[in-house]
GROMACS .gro file of C-alpha atoms in nm:
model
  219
    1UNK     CA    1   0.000   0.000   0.000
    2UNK     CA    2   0.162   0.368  -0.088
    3UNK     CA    3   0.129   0.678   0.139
    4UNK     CA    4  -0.140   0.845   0.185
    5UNK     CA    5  -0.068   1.237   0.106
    6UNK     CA    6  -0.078   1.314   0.436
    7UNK     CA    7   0.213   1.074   0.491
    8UNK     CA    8   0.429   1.256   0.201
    9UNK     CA    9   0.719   1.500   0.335
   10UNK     CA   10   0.719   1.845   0.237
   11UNK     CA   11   0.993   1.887  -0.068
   12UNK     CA   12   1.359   1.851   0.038
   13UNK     CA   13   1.216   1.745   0.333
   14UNK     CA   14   1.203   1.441   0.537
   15UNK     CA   15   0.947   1.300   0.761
   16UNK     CA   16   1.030   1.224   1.120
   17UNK     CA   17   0.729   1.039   1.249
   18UNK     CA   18   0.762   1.010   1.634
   19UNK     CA   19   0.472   0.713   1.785
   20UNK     CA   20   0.415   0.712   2.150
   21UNK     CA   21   0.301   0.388   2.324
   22UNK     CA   22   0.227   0.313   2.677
   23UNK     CA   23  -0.076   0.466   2.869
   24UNK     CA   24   0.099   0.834   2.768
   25UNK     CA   25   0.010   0.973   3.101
   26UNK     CA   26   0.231   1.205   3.314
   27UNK     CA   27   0.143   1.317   3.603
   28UNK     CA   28   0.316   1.567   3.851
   29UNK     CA   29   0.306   1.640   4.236
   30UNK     CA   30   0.313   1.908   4.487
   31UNK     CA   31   0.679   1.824   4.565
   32UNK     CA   32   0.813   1.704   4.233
   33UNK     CA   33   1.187   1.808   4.319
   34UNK     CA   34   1.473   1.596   4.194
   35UNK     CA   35   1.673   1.605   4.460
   36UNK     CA   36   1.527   1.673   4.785
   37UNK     CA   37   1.697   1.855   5.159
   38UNK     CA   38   1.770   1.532   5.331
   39UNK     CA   39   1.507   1.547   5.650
   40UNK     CA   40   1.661   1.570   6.000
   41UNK     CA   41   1.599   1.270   6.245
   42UNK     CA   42   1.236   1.346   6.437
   43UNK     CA   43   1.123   1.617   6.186
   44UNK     CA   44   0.800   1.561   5.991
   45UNK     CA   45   0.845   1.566   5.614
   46UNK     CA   46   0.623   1.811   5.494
   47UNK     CA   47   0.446   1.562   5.271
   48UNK     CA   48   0.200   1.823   5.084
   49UNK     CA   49   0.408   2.140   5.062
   50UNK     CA   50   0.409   2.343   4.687
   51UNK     CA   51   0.738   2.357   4.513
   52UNK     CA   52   0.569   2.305   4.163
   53UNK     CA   53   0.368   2.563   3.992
   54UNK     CA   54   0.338   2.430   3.641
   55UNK     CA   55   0.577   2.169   3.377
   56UNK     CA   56   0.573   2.192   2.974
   57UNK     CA   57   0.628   1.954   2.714
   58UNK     CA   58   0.911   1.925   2.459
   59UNK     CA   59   1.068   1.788   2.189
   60UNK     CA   60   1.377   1.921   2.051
   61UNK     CA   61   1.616   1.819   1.814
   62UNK     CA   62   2.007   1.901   1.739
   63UNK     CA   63   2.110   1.838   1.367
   64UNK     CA   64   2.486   1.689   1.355
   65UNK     CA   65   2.743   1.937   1.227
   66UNK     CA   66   2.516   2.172   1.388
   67UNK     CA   67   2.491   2.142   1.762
   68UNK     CA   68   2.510   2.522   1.836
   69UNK     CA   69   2.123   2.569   1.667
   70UNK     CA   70   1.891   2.338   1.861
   71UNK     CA   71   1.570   2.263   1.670
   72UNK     CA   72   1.281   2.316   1.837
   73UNK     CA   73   1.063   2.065   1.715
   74UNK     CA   74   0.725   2.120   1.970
   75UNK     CA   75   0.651   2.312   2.310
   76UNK     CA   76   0.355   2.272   2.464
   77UNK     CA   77   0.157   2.466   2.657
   78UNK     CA   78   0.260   2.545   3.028
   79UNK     CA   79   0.056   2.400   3.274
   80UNK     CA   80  -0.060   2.574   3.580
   81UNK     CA   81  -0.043   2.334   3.877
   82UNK     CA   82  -0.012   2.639   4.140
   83UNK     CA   83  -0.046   2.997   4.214
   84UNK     CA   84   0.007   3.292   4.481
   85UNK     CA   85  -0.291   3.365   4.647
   86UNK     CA   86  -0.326   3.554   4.994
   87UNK     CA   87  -0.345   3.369   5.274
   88UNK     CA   88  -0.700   3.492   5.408
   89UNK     CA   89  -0.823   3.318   5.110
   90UNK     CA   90  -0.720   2.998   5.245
   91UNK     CA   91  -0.820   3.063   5.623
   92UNK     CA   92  -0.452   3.071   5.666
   93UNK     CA   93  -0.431   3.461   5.840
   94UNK     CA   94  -0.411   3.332   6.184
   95UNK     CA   95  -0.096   3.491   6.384
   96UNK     CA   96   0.113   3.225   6.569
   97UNK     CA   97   0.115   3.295   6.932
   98UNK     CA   98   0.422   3.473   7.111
   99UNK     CA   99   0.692   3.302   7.224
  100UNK     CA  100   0.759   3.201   7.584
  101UNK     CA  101   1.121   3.109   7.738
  102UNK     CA  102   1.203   2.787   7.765
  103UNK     CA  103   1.469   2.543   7.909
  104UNK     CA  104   1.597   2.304   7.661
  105UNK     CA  105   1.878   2.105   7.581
  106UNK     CA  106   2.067   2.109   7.255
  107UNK     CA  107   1.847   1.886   6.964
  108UNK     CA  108   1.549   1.972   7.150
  109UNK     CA  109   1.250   2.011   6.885
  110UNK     CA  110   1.103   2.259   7.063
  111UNK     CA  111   1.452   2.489   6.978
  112UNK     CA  112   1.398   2.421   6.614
  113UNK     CA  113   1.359   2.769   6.374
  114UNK     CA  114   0.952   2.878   6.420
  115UNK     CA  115   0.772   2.946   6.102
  116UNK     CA  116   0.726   3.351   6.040
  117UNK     CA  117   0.375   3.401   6.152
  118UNK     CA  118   0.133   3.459   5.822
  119UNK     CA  119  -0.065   3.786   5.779
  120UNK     CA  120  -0.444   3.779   5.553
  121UNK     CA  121  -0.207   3.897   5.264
  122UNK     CA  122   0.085   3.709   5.305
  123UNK     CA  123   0.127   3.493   4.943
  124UNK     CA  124   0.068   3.093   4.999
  125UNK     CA  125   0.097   2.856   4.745
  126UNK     CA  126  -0.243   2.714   4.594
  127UNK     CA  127  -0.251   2.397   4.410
  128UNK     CA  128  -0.468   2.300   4.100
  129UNK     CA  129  -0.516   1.962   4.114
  130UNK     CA  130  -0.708   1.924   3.758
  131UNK     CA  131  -0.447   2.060   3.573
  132UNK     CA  132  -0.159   1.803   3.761
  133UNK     CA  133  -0.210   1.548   3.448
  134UNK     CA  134  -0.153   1.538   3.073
  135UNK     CA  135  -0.278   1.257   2.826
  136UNK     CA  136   0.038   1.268   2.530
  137UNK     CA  137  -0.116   1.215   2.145
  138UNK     CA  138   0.014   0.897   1.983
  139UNK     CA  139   0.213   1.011   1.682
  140UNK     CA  140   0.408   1.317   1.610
  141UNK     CA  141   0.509   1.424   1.268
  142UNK     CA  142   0.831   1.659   1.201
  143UNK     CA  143   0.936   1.729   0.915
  144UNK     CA  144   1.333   1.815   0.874
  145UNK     CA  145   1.629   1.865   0.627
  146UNK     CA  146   1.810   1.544   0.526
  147UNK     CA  147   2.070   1.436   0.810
  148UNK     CA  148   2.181   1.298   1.108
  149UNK     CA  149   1.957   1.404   1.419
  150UNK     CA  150   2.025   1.328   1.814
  151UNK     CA  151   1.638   1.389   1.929
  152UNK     CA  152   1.563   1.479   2.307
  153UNK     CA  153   1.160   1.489   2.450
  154UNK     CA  154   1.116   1.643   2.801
  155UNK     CA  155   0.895   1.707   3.095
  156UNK     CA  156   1.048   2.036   3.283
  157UNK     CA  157   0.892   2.142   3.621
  158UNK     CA  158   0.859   2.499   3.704
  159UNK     CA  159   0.939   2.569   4.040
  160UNK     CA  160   0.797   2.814   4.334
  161UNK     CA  161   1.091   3.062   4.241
  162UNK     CA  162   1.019   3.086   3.864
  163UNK     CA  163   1.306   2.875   3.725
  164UNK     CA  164   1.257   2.596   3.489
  165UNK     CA  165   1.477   2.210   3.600
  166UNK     CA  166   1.416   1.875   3.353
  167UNK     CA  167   1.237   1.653   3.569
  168UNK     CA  168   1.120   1.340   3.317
  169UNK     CA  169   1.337   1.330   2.982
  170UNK     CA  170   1.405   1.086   2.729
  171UNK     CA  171   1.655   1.115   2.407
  172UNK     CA  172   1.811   0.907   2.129
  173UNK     CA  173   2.105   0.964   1.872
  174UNK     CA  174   2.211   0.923   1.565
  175UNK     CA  175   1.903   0.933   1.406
  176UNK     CA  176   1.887   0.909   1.005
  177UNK     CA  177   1.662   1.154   0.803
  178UNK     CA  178   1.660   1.108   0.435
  179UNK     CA  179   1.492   1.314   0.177
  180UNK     CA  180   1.127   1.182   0.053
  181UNK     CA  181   1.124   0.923   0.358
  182UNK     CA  182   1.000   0.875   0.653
  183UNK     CA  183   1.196   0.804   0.956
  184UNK     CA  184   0.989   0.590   1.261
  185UNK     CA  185   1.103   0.682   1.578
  186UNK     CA  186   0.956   0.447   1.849
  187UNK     CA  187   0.903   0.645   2.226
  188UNK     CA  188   0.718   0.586   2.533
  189UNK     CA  189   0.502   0.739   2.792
  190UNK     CA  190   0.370   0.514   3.077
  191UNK     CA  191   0.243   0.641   3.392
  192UNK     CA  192   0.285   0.339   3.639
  193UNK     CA  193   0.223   0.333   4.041
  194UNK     CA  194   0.300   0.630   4.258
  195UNK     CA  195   0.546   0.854   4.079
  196UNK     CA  196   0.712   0.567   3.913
  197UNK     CA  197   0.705   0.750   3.512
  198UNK     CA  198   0.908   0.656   3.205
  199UNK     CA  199   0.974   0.894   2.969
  200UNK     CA  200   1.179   0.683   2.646
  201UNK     CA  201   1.305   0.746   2.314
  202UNK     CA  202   1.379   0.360   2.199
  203UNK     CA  203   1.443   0.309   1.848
  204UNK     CA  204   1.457   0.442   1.498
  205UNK     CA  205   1.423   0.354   1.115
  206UNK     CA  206   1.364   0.462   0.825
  207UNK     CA  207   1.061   0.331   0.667
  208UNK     CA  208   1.073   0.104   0.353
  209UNK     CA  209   0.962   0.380   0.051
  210UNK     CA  210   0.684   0.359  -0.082
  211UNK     CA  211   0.521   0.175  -0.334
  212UNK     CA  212   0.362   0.313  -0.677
  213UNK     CA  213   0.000   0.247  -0.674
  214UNK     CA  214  -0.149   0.001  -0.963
  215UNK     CA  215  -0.209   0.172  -1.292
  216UNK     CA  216  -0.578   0.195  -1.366
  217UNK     CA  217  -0.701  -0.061  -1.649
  218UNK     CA  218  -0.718   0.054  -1.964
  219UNK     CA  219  -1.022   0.063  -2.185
   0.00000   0.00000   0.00000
């Protein structure tokens, strides 16, 4: 069977054609850091505290011979997964009560650092829980000038002080584009238990070309 002409690259061009299997769900959390403050001994890990306020999806691609002018192949939308909002709006404008001497000896908890009390308008960190998931399509098309491509596809967290950190990424090399074919390139996005995710380039190939379709009978 030949390609349809949706399948046909645009001229000089050749067709990258990314498929994603697995479920293709990723999901984020409140605390999505990489790499976490190690917790002292007796103090309660503050399971539910906001340190992400959004992530966005790419796929990017460097060109070999050319690896000062990354290709930006897709960028999604940013998604919102938290905002400022005062803290009266989240019954959160309660002052802490003053301080009293104590006696204590050193490692006592009661010595630790006390959290600065929070005014009505003091910013706190809201999460949006709808907006914490994204369902990936299941094919990609790119099309790109004949060559050797190292392709990268990435999840990157925003974080509470506006700086952007790769958090899920996957990437393959040496990737052959040809002109007038298309190049398969096998990835995978599975959401499995907890915040177990796998985010996978995995192969590549270039397609077989394409055969001519019959010749119509003649009279």
């Amino acid at each position: 069977m030949g390609w349809s002409q949706a399948d046909v690259p645009a001229p000089g061009k050749g067709r990258l054609a990314m498929t994603i299997d697995g479920n293709r769900r990723w999901c984020t959390f409140p605390d999505d850091r990489v790499a976490r403050p190690l917790q002292k001994p007796g103090i309660f890990e503050k399971r539910n505290e906001v340190f992400t306020f959004g992530y966005q999806f790419t796929v990017a691609a460097l060109r070999r011979g050319q690896a000062d002018t990354p290709l930006m192949l897709y960028e999604s939308p940013v998604f919102r997964t938290a905002s400022w909002i005062p803290a009266s709006k989240l019954g959160k404008n309660t002052k802490s009560a003053p301080a009293r001497p104590i006696i204590a000896g050193e490692g006592d908890p009661r010595l630790r650092p006390r959290e600065a009390p929070k005014g009505p308008d003091t910013p706190v960190p809201f999460w949006h829980e709808v907006y914490r998931c994204v369902t990936m399509p299941e094919h990609m098309d790119f099309d790109l000038d004949p060559g050797t491509y190292d392709v990268y596809m990435a999840f990157d967290l925003l974080n509470r002080d506006g700086g952007w950190v790769h958090r899920s990424i996957g990437y393959l090399t040496d990737i052959r584009v040809e002109a007038a074919r298309r190049t398969r390139l096998d990835g995978m996005i599975n959401l499995a238990r907890g915040a177990d995710r796998q985010v996978e380039l995995q192969s590549a190939a270039i397609e077989p070309e394409a055969t001519a379709s019959p010749a119509a009978p003649g009279p």
